[in-house]
C-alpha positions in Angstrom: -30.3 83.5 -12.5 -28.1 85.7 -14.7 -25.5 83.7 -16.6 -22.7 85.7 -15.1 -24.0 84.8 -11.6 -23.7 81.0 -12.2 -20.8 79.3 -10.6 -18.1 78.0 -12.9 -18.2 74.4 -13.9 -15.2 73.5 -11.8 -16.0 75.7 -8.8 -17.1 73.8 -5.7 -19.4 76.5 -4.2 -23.0 77.5 -4.4 -22.5 81.2 -3.7 -23.4 83.7 -6.5 -20.9 86.5 -7.2 -22.0 90.0 -8.2 -21.6 90.9 -11.9 -18.0 91.9 -12.7 -16.6 90.7 -9.4 -13.4 88.7 -9.5 -13.4 85.3 -8.0 -11.1 84.9 -5.0 -8.0 82.8 -5.5 -8.4 79.3 -4.1 -5.6 78.3 -1.8 -5.1 74.6 -1.8 -2.3 72.7 0.0 -0.1 70.7 -2.4 -0.5 67.0 -2.2 2.6 65.1 -0.9 3.0 61.9 -2.9 5.0 60.4 0.0 2.2 60.8 2.5 -0.3 59.4 0.0 1.9 56.4 -0.7 2.5 55.8 3.1 -1.3 56.0 3.7 -1.9 53.6 0.9 0.7 51.1 2.2 -0.7 51.4 5.8 -4.2 50.8 4.4 -3.0 47.7 2.5 -1.2 46.4 5.6 -4.3 46.9 7.7 -6.4 44.9 5.1 -3.8 42.1 5.1 -3.8 41.9 8.9 -7.5 41.7 8.9 -7.5 39.0 6.2 -4.6 37.2 8.0 -6.4 37.2 11.3 -9.6 35.9 10.0 -8.2 33.2 7.7 -6.8 30.1 9.4 -5.4 28.8 6.2 -3.2 31.9 5.8 -2.2 31.7 9.4 -0.7 28.3 8.7 0.5 28.8 5.2 2.3 32.2 5.4 4.7 31.3 8.3 5.4 27.9 6.6 6.3 29.4 3.3 8.4 32.3 4.8 10.6 29.7 6.5 10.5 26.7 4.1 11.1 28.6 0.8 14.4 30.3 1.7 15.6 27.0 3.3 14.7 25.2 0.1 16.6 27.7 -2.1 19.6 27.4 0.3 19.6 23.6 0.0 19.2 24.0 -3.8 22.4 26.1 -4.0 24.6 24.3 -1.5 25.7 21.4 -3.7 25.2 22.7 -7.2 28.9 22.5 -7.7 28.9 18.7 -7.3 26.4 18.3 -10.2 28.3 20.7 -12.4 31.6 18.9 -11.7 30.0 15.5 -12.4 28.6 16.8 -15.7 32.0 18.1 -16.8 33.7 14.8 -16.0 31.0 12.9 -17.9 31.5 15.3 -20.8 35.3 14.7 -20.8 34.8 11.0 -20.8 32.1 10.8 -23.4 33.5 13.6 -25.6 29.9 15.0 -26.1 29.3 18.7 -26.0 25.9 18.1 -24.5 27.3 17.6 -21.0 29.6 20.7 -21.2 26.6 22.8 -22.3 24.5 21.4 -19.5 27.3 22.0 -16.9 27.5 25.7 -17.9 23.7 26.0 -17.8 23.6 24.6 -14.3 26.6 26.7 -13.2 24.7 29.8 -14.3 21.7 28.7 -12.2 24.0 28.2 -9.1 25.6 31.6 -9.7 22.2 33.4 -9.9 20.8 31.5 -6.9 24.0 32.0 -4.8 24.2 35.8 -5.2 20.4 36.2 -4.7 20.7 34.3 -1.4 23.8 36.2 -0.3 22.3 39.7 -0.9 18.9 38.6 0.5 20.5 37.2 3.7 22.6 40.4 4.1 19.4 42.5 3.9 17.7 40.2 6.4 20.6 40.4 8.8 20.5 44.2 8.6 16.8 44.2 9.5 17.3 41.7 12.3 20.4 43.4 13.7 18.5 44.9 16.6 17.8 41.4 17.9 21.3 40.9 19.2 24.0 43.1 20.7 26.8 44.2 18.3 30.2 42.6 19.0 28.5 39.9 21.1 29.2 36.2 20.6 26.0 35.7 18.8 26.7 38.6 16.4 30.2 37.2 15.7 28.9 33.7 14.9 26.2 35.1 12.6 28.6 37.3 10.7 31.1 34.5 10.4 28.5 32.1 9.0 27.5 34.8 6.5 31.1 35.2 5.6 31.5 31.5 5.0 28.5 31.5 2.8 29.9 34.5 0.9 33.2 32.6 0.4 31.2 29.8 -1.1 29.4 32.1 -3.5 32.8 33.7 -4.5 34.2 30.3 -5.2 31.4 29.4 -7.5 31.8 32.8 -9.2 35.5 32.2 -9.8 34.6 28.8 -11.3 32.2 30.5 -13.6 34.6 33.3 -14.5 37.4 30.9 -15.7 35.0 28.9 -17.8 36.5 29.9 -21.1 40.2 30.1 -20.0 39.9 26.5 -18.7 37.8 25.2 -21.6 40.5 22.7 -22.6 41.2 21.6 -19.0 38.1 19.7 -18.1 39.6 18.0 -15.0 40.9 21.2 -13.5 37.5 22.8 -14.3 35.7 20.0 -12.6 38.0 20.3 -9.6 36.9 24.0 -9.2 33.3 22.9 -9.4 33.7 20.3 -6.7 35.6 22.8 -4.6 32.7 25.3 -4.8 30.4 22.4 -3.9 32.4 21.5 -0.8 32.4 25.2 0.2 28.6 25.4 -0.3 28.1 22.3 1.9 30.4 23.7 4.6 28.5 27.0 4.5 25.2 25.0 4.8 26.4 23.4 8.1 27.7 26.8 9.3 24.4 28.6 8.6 22.3 25.9 10.2 24.5 26.2 13.3 24.1 29.9 13.4 20.3 29.5 13.0 20.2 27.2 15.9 22.2 29.7 18.0 19.8 32.5 17.1 16.9 30.3 18.1 18.5 29.5 21.4 19.0 33.2 22.1 15.2 33.7 22.1 14.6 31.0 24.7 13.4 32.2 28.2 16.4 30.5 29.8 18.9 31.7 27.2 21.2 33.3 29.8 21.7 29.9 31.6 22.5 28.0 28.4 26.0 27.0 27.4 27.3 25.9 24.0 27.2 22.3 25.3 23.5 22.7 26.0 22.8 24.2 22.6 24.9 21.8 20.6 24.3 18.7 22.6 24.3 15.6 20.4 24.5 13.0 23.1 20.8 12.7 23.6 19.2 10.3 21.1 16.6 10.8 19.7 16.5 14.5 19.7 15.7 17.3 17.2 19.3 18.2 16.6 20.2 14.6 15.8 17.4 14.5 13.2 18.5 17.8 11.7 22.2 16.6 11.5 21.1 13.3 9.8 19.0 15.2 7.3 21.3 18.0 6.2 23.6 16.1 3.9 21.0 13.9 2.1 18.6 16.8 1.6 21.5 19.1 0.5 22.3 16.6 -2.3 18.6 15.8 -3.1 17.2 19.3 -3.7 19.6 20.6 -6.4 18.5 18.2 -9.2 14.9 19.4 -8.7 16.0 23.0 -8.8 18.1 22.3 -11.9 15.1 20.8 -13.7 13.0 23.8 -12.9 15.8 26.1 -14.1 15.9 24.1 -17.4 12.2 24.6 -17.9 12.5 28.3 -17.3 15.4 28.9 -19.6 14.2 26.7 -22.5 12.4 29.6 -24.1 15.7 31.6 -24.5 18.2 28.7 -24.6 16.5 26.1 -26.8 19.2 23.4 -27.6 16.8 20.9 -29.0 14.4 18.3 -27.6 17.1 15.6 -27.3 19.3 17.8 -25.2 16.6 18.6 -22.7 15.3 15.0 -22.5 18.8 13.8 -21.8 19.5 16.4 -19.2 16.2 16.0 -17.3 16.7 12.2 -17.3 20.3 12.7 -15.9 18.9 15.0 -13.1 16.2 12.5 -12.3 18.9 9.8 -11.9 20.9 12.0 -9.6 17.8 12.7 -7.5 17.0 9.0 -7.3 20.2 8.4 -5.5 19.5 10.8 -2.6 15.7 11.1 -2.2 15.4 7.5 -1.0 18.0 8.5 1.7 15.9 11.5 2.7 12.8 9.2 2.8 14.6 6.7 5.1 15.7 9.5 7.5 12.3 11.0 7.6 10.7 7.6 8.1 13.1 7.1 11.1 12.1 10.4 12.6 8.4 9.6 12.1 8.8 6.3 13.9 10.5 8.0 16.8 7.6 10.4 17.1 4.9 7.7 16.8 6.5 5.1 19.1 5.8 6.9 22.4 2.2 7.4 21.3 1.7 3.7 20.7 3.0 2.8 24.2 0.7 5.3 25.9 -2.3 4.1 27.9 -4.7 6.4 26.1 -5.7 5.7 22.5 -3.7 7.5 19.8 -5.5 10.5 18.3 -5.7 10.3 14.5 -4.5 13.9 14.2 -1.3 13.0 15.9 -0.5 10.6 13.1 -1.1 13.1 10.3 2.1 15.1 10.4 4.5 12.1 10.6 2.6 10.3 7.8 2.7 13.3 5.5 6.3 13.8 6.3 7.1 10.4 4.8 4.6 10.4 2.0 5.9 13.6 0.4 9.4 12.3 -0.4 7.9 9.0 -1.5 5.9 10.9 -4.1 9.1 12.7 -5.2 10.9 9.3 -5.5 8.0 7.9 -7.6 7.9 10.9 -10.0 11.7 10.8 -10.4 11.6 7.0 -11.1 8.9 7.5 -13.8 10.9 10.3 -15.3 14.0 8.2 -15.6 12.1 5.4 -17.3 10.1 7.7 -19.6 11.1 7.9 -23.3 10.2 11.6 -23.3 11.0 12.9 -19.8 10.0 16.5 -20.8 6.4 15.3 -20.6 6.8 15.0 -16.9 7.3 18.7 -16.6 4.3 19.6 -14.4 4.9 16.7 -12.0 8.6 17.6 -11.6 7.7 21.3 -10.8 5.2 20.1 -8.2 8.0 17.8 -6.7 10.2 20.8 -6.2 7.5 22.5 -4.1 6.8 19.2 -2.3 10.3 19.4 -1.0 9.2 22.4 1.0 7.9 19.9 3.6 11.3 18.4 4.2 13.1 21.7 4.3 10.6 23.1 6.9 10.9 20.0 9.0 14.7 20.3 9.0 14.4 24.0 10.1 12.0 22.9 12.9 14.5 20.3 14.1 17.4 22.7 13.9 15.6 25.2 16.0 14.1 22.7 18.4 15.5 22.0 21.9 15.0 19.2 24.4 16.5 19.8 27.8 
């Protein structure tokens, strides 16, 4: 073949052109990056759905994490103000700058966590807005609960903003910290009430339910009683674990020395040891309420029926043990991996509380 008749190196054709003839212009449609990106996302989603449908571990783990992790962060933020205020009072009494520095470090953690939850919950409500009628009672309650939570975040933001102006007024500063903690705790109860109302709206007999049916605390034992008993202890028990994790994360940029971090981790462990035993007692009571009917049944108790109540109690017991060892350790920072694991073990208690808050017995 004559060299002039050979196709070009980039031409996708096998036709030979006459000598001297001009090649026709190739008309190609421009590629739309948006369509390509959408196709790639749809392909990835299809692969995830196939993987999710064929993997029983993911079918259990993904719904658990999507519920338990936001709940855990919510409980971590709720009473951060109480820890900050206690550190400021301890610093004023002892005259040590260590506690003032620790209070500001934890106040920063609460501020970041609060605004992240506030913005994330607003986005989630925008996505879920089609699930309820605008201006309905459900919509009003949901928006009010979000507003209460927003007020709590603003209160903690004001407390952080006046840190320098009130540097010499430790008691007043501690009062603002406790005020933000009270608002966070009140917002926690309001949000749990709104979550229960949203769960009731999805029931088949939702149209026949009244507020007395939804918030009926006269029946004992019941899921709502278990949730009500667990909110306060868990809201005070999770923040020290979150504070310890924040300390570990920020140490690379805010290294105040080994003695500072050992003292702060030990103080957080002491705080956690006050409330995690209460959480364990409440969960042990709920486990006994679940197991007692099985023991009185005529049929033998299935071993799998005892797994969930047993794990429910063992997880907070492990957390109590690790916190006790941390408090007694000479170098608490060496307990770092175990303390991080304890934070994620608290997912079990937060998920159980959500299950109780959205459970109904009629």
